[in-house]
PDB file of C-alpha atoms (C1' of nucleotides) in Angstrom:
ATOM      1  CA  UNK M   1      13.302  24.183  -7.837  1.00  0.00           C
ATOM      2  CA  UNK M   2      11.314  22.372  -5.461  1.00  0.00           C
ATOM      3  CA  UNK M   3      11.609  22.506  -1.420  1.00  0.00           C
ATOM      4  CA  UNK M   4      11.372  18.932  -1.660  1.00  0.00           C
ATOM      5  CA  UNK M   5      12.551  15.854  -3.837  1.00  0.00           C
ATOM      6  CA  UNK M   6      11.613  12.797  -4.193  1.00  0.00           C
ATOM      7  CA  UNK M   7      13.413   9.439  -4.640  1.00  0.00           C
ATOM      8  CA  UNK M   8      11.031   7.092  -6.641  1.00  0.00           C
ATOM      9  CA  UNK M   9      10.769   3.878  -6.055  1.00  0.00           C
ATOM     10  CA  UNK M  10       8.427   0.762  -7.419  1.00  0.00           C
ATOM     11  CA  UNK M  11       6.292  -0.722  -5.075  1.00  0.00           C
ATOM     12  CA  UNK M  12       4.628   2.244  -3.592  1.00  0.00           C
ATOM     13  CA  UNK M  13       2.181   4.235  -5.482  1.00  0.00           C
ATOM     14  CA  UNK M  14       4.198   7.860  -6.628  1.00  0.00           C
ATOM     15  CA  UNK M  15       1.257  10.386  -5.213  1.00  0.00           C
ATOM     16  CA  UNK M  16       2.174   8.395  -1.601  1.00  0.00           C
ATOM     17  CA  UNK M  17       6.084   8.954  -2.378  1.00  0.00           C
ATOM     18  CA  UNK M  18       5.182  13.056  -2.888  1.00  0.00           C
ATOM     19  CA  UNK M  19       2.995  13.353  -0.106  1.00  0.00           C
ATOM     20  CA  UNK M  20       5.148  11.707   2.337  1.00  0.00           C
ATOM     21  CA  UNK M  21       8.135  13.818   0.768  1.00  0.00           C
ATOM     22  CA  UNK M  22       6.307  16.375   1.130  1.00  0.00           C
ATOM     23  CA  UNK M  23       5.247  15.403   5.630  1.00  0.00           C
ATOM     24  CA  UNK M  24       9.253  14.770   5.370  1.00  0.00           C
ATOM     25  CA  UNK M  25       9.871  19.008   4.513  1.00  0.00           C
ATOM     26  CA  UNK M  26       7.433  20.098   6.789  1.00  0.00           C
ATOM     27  CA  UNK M  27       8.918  18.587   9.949  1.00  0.00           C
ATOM     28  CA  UNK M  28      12.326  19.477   8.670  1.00  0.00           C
ATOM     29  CA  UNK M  29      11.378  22.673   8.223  1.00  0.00           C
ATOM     30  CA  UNK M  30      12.052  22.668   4.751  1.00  0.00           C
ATOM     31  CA  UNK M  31       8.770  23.570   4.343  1.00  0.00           C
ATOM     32  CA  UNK M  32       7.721  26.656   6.658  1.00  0.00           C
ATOM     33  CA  UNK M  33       4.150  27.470   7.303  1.00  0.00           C
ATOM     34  CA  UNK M  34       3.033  29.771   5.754  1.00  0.00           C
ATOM     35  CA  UNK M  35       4.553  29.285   2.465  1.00  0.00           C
ATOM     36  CA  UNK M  36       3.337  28.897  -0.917  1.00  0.00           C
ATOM     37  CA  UNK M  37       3.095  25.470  -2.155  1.00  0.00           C
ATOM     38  CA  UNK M  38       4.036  24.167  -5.400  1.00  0.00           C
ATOM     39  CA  UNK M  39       1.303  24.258  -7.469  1.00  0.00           C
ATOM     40  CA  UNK M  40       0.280  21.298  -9.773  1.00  0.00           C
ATOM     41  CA  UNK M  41       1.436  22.458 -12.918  1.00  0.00           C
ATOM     42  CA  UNK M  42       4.988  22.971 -11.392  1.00  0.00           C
ATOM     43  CA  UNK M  43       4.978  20.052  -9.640  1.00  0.00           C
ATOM     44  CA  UNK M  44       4.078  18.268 -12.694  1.00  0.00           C
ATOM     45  CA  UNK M  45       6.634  19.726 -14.625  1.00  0.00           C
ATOM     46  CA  UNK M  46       9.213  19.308 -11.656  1.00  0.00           C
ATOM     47  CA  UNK M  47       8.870  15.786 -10.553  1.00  0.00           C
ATOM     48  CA  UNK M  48       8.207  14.472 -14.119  1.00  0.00           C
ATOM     49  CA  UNK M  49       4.748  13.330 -13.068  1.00  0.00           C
ATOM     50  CA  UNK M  50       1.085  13.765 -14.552  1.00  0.00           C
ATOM     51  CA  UNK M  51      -0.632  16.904 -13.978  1.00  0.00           C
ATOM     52  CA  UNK M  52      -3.805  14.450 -12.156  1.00  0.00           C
ATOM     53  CA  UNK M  53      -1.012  12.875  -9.828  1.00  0.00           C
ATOM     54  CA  UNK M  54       0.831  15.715  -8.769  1.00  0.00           C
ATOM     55  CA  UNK M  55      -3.182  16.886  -8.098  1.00  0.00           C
ATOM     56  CA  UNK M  56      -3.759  13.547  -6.284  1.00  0.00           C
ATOM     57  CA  UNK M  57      -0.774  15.169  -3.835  1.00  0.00           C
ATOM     58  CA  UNK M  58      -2.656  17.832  -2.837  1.00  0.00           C
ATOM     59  CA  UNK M  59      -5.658  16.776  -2.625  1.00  0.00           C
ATOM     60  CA  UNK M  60      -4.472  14.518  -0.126  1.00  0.00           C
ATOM     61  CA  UNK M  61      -2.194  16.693   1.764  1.00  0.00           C
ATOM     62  CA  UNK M  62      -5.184  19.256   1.843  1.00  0.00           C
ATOM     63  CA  UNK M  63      -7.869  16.728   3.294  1.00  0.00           C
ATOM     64  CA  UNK M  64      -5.081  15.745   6.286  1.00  0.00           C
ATOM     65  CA  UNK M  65      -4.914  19.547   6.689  1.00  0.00           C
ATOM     66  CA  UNK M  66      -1.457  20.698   5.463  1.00  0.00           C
ATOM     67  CA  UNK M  67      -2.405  22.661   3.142  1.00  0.00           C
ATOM     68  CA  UNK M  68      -4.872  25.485   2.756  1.00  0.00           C
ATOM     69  CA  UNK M  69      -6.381  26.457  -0.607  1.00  0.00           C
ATOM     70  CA  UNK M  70      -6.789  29.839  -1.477  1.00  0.00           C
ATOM     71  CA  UNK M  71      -8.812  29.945  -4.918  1.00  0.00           C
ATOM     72  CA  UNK M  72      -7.412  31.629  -7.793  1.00  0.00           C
ATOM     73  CA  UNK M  73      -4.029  32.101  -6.025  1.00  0.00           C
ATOM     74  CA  UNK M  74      -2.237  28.681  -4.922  1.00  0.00           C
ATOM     75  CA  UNK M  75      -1.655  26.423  -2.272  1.00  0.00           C
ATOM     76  CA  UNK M  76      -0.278  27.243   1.179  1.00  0.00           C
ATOM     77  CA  UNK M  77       1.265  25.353   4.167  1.00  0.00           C
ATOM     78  CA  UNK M  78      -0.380  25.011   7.438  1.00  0.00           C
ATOM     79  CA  UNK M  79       0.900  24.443  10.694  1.00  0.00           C
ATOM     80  CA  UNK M  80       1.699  21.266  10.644  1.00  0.00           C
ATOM     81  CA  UNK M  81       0.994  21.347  14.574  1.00  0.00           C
ATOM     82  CA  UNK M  82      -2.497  22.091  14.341  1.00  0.00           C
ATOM     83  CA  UNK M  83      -3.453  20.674  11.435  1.00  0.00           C
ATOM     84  CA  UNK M  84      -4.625  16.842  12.327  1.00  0.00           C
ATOM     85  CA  UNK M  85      -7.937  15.488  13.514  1.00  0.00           C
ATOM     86  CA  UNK M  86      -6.575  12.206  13.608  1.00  0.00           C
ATOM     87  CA  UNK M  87      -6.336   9.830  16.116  1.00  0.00           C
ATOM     88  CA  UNK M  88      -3.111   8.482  18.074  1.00  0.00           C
ATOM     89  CA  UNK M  89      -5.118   5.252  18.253  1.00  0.00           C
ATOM     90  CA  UNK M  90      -6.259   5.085  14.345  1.00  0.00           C
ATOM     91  CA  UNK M  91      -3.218   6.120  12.570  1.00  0.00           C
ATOM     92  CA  UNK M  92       0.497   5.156  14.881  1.00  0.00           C
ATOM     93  CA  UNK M  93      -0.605   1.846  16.796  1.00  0.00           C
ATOM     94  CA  UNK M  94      -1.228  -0.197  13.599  1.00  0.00           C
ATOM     95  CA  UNK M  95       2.213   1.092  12.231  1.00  0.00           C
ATOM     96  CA  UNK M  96       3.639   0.284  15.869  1.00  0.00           C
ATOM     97  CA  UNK M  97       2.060  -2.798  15.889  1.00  0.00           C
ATOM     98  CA  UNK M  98       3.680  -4.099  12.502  1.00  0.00           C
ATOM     99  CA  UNK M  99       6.801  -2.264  13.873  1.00  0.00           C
ATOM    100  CA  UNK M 100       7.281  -4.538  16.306  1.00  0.00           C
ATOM    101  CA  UNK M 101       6.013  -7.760  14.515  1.00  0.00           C
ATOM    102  CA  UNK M 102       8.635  -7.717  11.802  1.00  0.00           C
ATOM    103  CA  UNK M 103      11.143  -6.753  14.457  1.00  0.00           C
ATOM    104  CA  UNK M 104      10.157  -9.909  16.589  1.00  0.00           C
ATOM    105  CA  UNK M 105      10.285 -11.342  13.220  1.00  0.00           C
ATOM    106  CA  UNK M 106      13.974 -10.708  12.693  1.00  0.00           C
ATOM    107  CA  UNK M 107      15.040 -11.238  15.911  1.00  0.00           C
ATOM    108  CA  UNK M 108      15.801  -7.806  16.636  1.00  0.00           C
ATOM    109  CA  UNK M 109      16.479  -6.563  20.501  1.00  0.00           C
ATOM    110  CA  UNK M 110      14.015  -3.639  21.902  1.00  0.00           C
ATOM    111  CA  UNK M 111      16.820  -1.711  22.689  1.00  0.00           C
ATOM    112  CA  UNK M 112      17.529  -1.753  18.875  1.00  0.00           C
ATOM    113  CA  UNK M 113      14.152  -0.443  17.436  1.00  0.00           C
ATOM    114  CA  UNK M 114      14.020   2.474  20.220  1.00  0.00           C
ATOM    115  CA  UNK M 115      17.864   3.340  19.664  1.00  0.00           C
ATOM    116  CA  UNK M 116      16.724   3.662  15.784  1.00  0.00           C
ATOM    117  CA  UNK M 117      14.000   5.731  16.670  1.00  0.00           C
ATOM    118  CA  UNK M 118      15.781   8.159  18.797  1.00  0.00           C
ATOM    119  CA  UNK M 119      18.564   8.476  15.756  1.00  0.00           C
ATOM    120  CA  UNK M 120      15.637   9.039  12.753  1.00  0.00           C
ATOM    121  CA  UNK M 121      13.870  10.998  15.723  1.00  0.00           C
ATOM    122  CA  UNK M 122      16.769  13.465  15.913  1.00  0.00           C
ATOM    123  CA  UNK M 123      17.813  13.742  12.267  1.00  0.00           C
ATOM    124  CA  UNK M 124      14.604  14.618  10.878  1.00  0.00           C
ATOM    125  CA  UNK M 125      14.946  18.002  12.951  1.00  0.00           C
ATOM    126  CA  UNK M 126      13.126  21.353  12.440  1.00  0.00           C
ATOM    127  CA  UNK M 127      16.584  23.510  11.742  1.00  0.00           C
TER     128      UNK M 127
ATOM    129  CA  UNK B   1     -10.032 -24.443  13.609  1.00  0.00           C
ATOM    130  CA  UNK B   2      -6.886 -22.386  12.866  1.00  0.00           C
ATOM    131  CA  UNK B   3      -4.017 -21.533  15.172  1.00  0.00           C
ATOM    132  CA  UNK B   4      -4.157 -17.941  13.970  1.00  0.00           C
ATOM    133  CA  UNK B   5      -7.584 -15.588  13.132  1.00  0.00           C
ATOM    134  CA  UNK B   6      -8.011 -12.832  11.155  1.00  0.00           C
ATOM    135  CA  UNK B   7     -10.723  -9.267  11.280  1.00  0.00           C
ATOM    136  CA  UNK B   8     -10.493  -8.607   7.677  1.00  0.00           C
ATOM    137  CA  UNK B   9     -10.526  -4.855   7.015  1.00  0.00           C
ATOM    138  CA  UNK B  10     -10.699  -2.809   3.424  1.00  0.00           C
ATOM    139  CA  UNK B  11      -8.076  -1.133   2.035  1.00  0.00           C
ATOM    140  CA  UNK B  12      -5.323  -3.611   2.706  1.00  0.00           C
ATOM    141  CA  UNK B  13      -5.491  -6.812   0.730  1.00  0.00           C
ATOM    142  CA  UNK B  14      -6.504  -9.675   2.126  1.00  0.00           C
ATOM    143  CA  UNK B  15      -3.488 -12.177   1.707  1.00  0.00           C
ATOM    144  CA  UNK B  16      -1.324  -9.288   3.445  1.00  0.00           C
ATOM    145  CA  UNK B  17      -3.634  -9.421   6.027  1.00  0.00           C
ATOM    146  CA  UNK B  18      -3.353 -13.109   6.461  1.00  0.00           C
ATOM    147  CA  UNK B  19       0.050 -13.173   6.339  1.00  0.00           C
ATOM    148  CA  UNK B  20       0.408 -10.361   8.849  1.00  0.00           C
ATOM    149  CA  UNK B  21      -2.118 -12.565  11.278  1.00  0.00           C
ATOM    150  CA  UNK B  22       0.278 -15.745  10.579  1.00  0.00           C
ATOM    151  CA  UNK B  23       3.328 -13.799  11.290  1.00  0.00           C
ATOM    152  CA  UNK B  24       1.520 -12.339  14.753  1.00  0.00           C
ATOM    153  CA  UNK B  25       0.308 -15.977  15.808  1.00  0.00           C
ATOM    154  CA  UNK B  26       4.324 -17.532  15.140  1.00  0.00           C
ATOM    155  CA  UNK B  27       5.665 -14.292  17.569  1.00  0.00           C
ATOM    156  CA  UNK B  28       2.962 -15.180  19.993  1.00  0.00           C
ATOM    157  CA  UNK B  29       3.543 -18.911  20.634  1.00  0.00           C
ATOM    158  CA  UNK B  30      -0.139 -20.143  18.946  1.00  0.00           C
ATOM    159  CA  UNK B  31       2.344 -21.082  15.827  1.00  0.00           C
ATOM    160  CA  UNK B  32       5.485 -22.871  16.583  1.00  0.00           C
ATOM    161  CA  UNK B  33       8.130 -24.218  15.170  1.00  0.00           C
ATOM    162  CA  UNK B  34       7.955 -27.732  13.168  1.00  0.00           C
ATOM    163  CA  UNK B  35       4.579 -27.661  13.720  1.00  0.00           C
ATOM    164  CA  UNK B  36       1.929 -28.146  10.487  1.00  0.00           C
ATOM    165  CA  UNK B  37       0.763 -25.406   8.882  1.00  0.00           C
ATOM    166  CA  UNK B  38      -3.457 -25.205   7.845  1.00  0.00           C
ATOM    167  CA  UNK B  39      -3.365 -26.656   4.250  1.00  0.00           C
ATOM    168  CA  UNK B  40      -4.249 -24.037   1.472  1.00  0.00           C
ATOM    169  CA  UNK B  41      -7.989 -25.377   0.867  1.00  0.00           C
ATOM    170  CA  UNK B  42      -8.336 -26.040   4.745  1.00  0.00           C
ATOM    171  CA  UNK B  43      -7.106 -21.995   4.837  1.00  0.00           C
ATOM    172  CA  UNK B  44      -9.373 -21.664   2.401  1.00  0.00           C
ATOM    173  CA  UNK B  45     -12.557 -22.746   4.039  1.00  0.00           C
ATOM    174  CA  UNK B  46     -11.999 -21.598   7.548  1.00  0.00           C
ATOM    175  CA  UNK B  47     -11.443 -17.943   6.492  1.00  0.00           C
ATOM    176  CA  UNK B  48     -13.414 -17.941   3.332  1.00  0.00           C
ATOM    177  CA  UNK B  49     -11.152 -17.173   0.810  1.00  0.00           C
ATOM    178  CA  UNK B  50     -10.418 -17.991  -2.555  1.00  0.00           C
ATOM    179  CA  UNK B  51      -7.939 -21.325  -2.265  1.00  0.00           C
ATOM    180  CA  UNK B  52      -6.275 -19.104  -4.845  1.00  0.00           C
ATOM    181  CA  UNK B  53      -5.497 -15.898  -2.295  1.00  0.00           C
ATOM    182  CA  UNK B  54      -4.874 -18.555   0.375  1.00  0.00           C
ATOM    183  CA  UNK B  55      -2.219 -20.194  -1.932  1.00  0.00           C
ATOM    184  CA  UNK B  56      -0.733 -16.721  -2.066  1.00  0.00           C
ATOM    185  CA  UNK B  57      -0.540 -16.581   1.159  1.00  0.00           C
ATOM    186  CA  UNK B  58       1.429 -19.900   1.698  1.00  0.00           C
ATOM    187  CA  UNK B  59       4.026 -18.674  -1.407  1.00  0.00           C
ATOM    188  CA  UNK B  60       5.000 -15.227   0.214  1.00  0.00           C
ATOM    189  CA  UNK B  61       5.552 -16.923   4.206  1.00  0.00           C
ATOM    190  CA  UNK B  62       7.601 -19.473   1.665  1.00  0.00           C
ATOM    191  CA  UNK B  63       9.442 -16.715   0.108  1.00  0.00           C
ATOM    192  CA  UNK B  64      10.052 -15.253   3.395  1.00  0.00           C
ATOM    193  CA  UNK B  65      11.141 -18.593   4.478  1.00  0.00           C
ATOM    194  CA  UNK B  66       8.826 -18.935   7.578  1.00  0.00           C
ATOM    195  CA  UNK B  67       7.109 -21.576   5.911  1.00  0.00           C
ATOM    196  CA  UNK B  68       8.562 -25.104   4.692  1.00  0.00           C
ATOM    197  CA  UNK B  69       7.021 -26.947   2.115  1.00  0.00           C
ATOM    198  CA  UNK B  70       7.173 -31.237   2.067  1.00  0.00           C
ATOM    199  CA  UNK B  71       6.025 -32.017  -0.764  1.00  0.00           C
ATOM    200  CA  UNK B  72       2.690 -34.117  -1.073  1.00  0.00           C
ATOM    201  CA  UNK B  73       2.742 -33.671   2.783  1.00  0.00           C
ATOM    202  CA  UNK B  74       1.887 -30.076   3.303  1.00  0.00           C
ATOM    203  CA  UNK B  75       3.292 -27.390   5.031  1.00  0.00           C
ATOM    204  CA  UNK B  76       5.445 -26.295   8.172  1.00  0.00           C
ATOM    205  CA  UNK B  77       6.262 -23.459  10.019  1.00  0.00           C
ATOM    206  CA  UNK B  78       9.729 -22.559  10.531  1.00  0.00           C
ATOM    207  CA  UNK B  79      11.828 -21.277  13.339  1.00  0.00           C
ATOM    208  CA  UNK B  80      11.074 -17.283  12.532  1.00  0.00           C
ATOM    209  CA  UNK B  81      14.534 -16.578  15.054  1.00  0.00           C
ATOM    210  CA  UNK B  82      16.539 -18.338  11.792  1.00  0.00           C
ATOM    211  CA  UNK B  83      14.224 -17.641   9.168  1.00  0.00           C
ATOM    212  CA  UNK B  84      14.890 -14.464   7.441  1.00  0.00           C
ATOM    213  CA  UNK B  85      17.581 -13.466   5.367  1.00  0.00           C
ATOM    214  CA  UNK B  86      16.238  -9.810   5.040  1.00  0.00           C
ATOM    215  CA  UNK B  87      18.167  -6.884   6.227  1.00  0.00           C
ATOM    216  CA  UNK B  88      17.624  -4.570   8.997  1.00  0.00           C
ATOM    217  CA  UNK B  89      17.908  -1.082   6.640  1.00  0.00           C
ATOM    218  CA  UNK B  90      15.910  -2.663   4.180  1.00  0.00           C
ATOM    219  CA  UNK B  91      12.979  -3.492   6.226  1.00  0.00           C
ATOM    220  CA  UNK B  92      12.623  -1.527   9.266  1.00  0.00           C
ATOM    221  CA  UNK B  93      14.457   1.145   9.021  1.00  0.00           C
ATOM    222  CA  UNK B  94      11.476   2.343   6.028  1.00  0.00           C
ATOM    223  CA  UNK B  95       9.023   1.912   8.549  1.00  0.00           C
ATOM    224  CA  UNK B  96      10.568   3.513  11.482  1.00  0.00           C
ATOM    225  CA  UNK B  97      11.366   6.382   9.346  1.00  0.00           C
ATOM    226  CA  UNK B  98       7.599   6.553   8.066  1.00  0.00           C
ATOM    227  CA  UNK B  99       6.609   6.254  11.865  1.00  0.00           C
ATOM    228  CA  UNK B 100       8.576   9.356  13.155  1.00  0.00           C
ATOM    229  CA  UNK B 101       6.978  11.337  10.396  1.00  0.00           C
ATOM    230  CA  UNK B 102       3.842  10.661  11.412  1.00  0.00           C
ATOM    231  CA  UNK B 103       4.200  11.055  15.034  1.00  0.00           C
ATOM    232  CA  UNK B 104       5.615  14.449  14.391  1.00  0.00           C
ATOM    233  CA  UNK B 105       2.888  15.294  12.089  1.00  0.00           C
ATOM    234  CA  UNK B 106       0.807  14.141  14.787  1.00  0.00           C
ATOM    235  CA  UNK B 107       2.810  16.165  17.672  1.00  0.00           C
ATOM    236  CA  UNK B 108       2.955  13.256  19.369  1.00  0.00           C
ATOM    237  CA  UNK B 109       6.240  13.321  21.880  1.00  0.00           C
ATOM    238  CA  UNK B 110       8.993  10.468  21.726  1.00  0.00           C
ATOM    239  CA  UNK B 111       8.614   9.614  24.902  1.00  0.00           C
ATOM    240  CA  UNK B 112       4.694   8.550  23.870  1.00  0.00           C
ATOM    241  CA  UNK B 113       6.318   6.544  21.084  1.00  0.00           C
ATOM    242  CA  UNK B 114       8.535   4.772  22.742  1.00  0.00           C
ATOM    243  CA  UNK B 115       6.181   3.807  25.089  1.00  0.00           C
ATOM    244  CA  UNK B 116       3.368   2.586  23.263  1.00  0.00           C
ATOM    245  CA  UNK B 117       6.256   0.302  21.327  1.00  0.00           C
ATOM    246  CA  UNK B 118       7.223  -1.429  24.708  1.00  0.00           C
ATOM    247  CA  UNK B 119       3.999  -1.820  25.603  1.00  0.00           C
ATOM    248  CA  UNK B 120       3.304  -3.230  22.499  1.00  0.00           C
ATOM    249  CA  UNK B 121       6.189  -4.910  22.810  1.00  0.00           C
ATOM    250  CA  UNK B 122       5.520  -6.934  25.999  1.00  0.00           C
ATOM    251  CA  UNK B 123       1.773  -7.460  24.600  1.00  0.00           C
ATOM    252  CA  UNK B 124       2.399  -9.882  22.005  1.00  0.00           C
ATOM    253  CA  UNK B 125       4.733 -12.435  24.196  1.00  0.00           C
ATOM    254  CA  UNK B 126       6.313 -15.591  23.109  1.00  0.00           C
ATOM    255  CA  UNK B 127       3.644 -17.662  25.521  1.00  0.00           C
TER     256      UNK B 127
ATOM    257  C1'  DC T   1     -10.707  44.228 -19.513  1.00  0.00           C
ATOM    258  C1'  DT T   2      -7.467  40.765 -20.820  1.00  0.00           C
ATOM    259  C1'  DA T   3      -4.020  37.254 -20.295  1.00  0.00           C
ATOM    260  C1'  DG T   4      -2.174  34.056 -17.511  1.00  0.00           C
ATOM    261  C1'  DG T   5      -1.747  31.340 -13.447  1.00  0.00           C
ATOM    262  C1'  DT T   6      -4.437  28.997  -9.774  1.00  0.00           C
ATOM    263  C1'  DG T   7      -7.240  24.486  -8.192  1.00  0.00           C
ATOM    264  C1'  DT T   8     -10.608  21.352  -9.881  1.00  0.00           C
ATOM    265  C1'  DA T   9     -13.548  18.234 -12.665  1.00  0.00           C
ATOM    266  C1'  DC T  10     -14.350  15.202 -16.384  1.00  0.00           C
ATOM    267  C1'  DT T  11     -13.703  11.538 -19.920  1.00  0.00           C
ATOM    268  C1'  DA T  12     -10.745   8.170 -21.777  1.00  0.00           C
ATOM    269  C1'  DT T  13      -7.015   4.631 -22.189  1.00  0.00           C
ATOM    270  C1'  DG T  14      -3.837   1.165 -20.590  1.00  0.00           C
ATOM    271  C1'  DT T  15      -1.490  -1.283 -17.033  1.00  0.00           C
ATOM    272  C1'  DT T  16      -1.222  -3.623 -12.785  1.00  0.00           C
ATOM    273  C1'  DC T  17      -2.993  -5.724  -8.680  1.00  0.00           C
ATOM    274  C1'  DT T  18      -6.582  -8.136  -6.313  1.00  0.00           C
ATOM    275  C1'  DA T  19     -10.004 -11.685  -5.800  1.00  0.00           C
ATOM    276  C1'  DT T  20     -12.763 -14.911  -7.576  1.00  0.00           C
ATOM    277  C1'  DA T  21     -13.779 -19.446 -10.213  1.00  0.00           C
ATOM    278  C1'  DA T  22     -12.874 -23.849 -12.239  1.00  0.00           C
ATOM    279  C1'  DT T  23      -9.515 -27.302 -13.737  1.00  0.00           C
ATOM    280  C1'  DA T  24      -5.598 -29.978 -13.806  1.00  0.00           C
ATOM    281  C1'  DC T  25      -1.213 -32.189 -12.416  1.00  0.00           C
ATOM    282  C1'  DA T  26       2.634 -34.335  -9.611  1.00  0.00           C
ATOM    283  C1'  DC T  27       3.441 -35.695  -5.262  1.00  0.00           C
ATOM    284  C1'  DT T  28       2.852 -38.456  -0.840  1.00  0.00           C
ATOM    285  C1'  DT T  29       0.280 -40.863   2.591  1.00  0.00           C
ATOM    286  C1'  DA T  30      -3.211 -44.058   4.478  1.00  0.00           C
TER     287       DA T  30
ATOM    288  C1'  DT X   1      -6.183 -47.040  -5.103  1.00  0.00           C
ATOM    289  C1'  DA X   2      -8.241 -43.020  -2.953  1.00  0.00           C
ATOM    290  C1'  DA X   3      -7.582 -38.848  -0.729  1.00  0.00           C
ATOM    291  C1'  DG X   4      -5.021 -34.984   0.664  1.00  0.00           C
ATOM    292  C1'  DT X   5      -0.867 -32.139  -0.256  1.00  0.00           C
ATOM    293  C1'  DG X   6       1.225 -27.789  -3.021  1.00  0.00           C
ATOM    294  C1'  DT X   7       1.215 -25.804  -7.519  1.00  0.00           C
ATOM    295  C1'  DA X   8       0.043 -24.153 -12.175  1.00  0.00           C
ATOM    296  C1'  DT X   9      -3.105 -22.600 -15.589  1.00  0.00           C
ATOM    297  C1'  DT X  10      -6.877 -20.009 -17.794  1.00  0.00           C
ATOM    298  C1'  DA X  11     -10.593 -16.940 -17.275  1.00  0.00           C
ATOM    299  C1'  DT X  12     -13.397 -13.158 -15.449  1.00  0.00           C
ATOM    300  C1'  DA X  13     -14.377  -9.028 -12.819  1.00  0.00           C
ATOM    301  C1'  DG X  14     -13.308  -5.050 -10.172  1.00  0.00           C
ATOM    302  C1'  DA X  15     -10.363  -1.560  -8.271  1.00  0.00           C
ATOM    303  C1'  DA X  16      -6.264   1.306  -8.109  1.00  0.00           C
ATOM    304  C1'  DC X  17      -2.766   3.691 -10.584  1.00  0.00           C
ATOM    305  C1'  DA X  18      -0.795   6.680 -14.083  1.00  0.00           C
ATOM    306  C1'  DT X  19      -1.167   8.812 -18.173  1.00  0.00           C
ATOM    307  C1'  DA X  20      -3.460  12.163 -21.641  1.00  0.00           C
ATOM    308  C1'  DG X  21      -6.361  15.770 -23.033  1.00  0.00           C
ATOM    309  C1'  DT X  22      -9.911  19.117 -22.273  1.00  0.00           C
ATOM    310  C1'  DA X  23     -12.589  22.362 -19.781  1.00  0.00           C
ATOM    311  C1'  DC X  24     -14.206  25.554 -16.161  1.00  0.00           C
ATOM    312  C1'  DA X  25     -14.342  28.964 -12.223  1.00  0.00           C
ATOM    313  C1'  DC X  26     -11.441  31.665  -9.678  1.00  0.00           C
ATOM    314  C1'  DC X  27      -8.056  35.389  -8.845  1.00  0.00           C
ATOM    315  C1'  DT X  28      -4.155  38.494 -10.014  1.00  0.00           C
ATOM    316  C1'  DA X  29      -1.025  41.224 -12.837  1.00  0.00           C
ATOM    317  C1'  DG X  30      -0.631  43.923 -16.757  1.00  0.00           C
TER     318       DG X  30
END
DNA sequence: CTAGGTGTACTATGTTCTATAATACACTTA
DNA sequence: TAAGTGTATTATAGAACATAGTACACCTAG
């Protein structure tokens, strides 16, 4: 058993689905840091996925920093609070900017995207 | 010379990007309503694409009905406010999701979020 | 030391998407 | 009629994705 699932769907490649499963435990705290990670045989086995995808995961999840690999024994989870070099700039205004294009695009109010944001903001909570 | 422009960047492909650029100029009052559209070979020059990838481009702002085509005429932009039959959970409520996940990741506070959307908000203006 | 579990690397295959190229056709307008 | 529309087709090339199988270096438990 997993500390996370995933719901696939077409569309979006499935080592994007695990990994952003996988950002979804760690600010629910579902995922503690700390904790030993999955490793890629399991999640292989788990998620029904090839061995090289479920290594794609963590590869991925390692070179953003939220995970640390200690050689021989497993992956474990950082702290997901200190674990980005990235840049406020580089990574949330393009997905703000299309945010509020296809909003505009539907004729949605302001009011309506923040109120949205403050729900997801809130349910997605650490315990 | 088009009514919209695009910086073409790797990693997305490029008739998203168009369409993204279209959908931007039509929010910001250089498209508007009724009025024609560049024809897929004129796209096709000014931005130096394959007339194929251009003719993409013209099918999906069809599909999204932003577009109207007149036959042997060419094509027309829409109003956007009536143009969309798409649903709220289906389309932003993905992306808002995948944007609180990453500000948290990111330890970036709501308020920051919140404000960079009006901002963003207010930036690209109907004229 | 050995067996088994780690992450990792490599080759290979098949599918899908992307982008290009070159034609061709039905349609409408000037 | 000539030229400009959108659209469809076939073809090629490259990249990404997912699968499969194999192999290796590392560490730990027995």
């Amino acid at each position: 058993m997993l500390a996370f699932s995933v719901e696939f769907k077409s569309g979006v490649p499935m080592y994007e689905q695990v990994v952003f499963a996988v950002k979804k435990a760690m600010i629910s705290g579902q995922l503690r840091a700390g904790e030993k990670f999955p490793s890629v045989r399991e999640m292989s086995k788990e998620l029904k996925i090839n061995p090289n995808t479920a290594q794609k995961v963590v590869a991925h999840l390692v070179r953003e920093k939220l995970l640390t690999i200690e050689p021989g024994k497993g992956s474990f989870v950082n702290d997901f609070t200190r674990a980005t070099d990235e840049k406020f700039d580089e990574v949330l205004v393009p997905q703000i900017e299309q945010l509020v294009v296809e909003a505009k695009r539907l004729s949605i109010d302001q009011d309506e995207i923040l109120k949205a944001i403050q729900n997801l903001w809130n349910k997605e909570q650490g315990e």
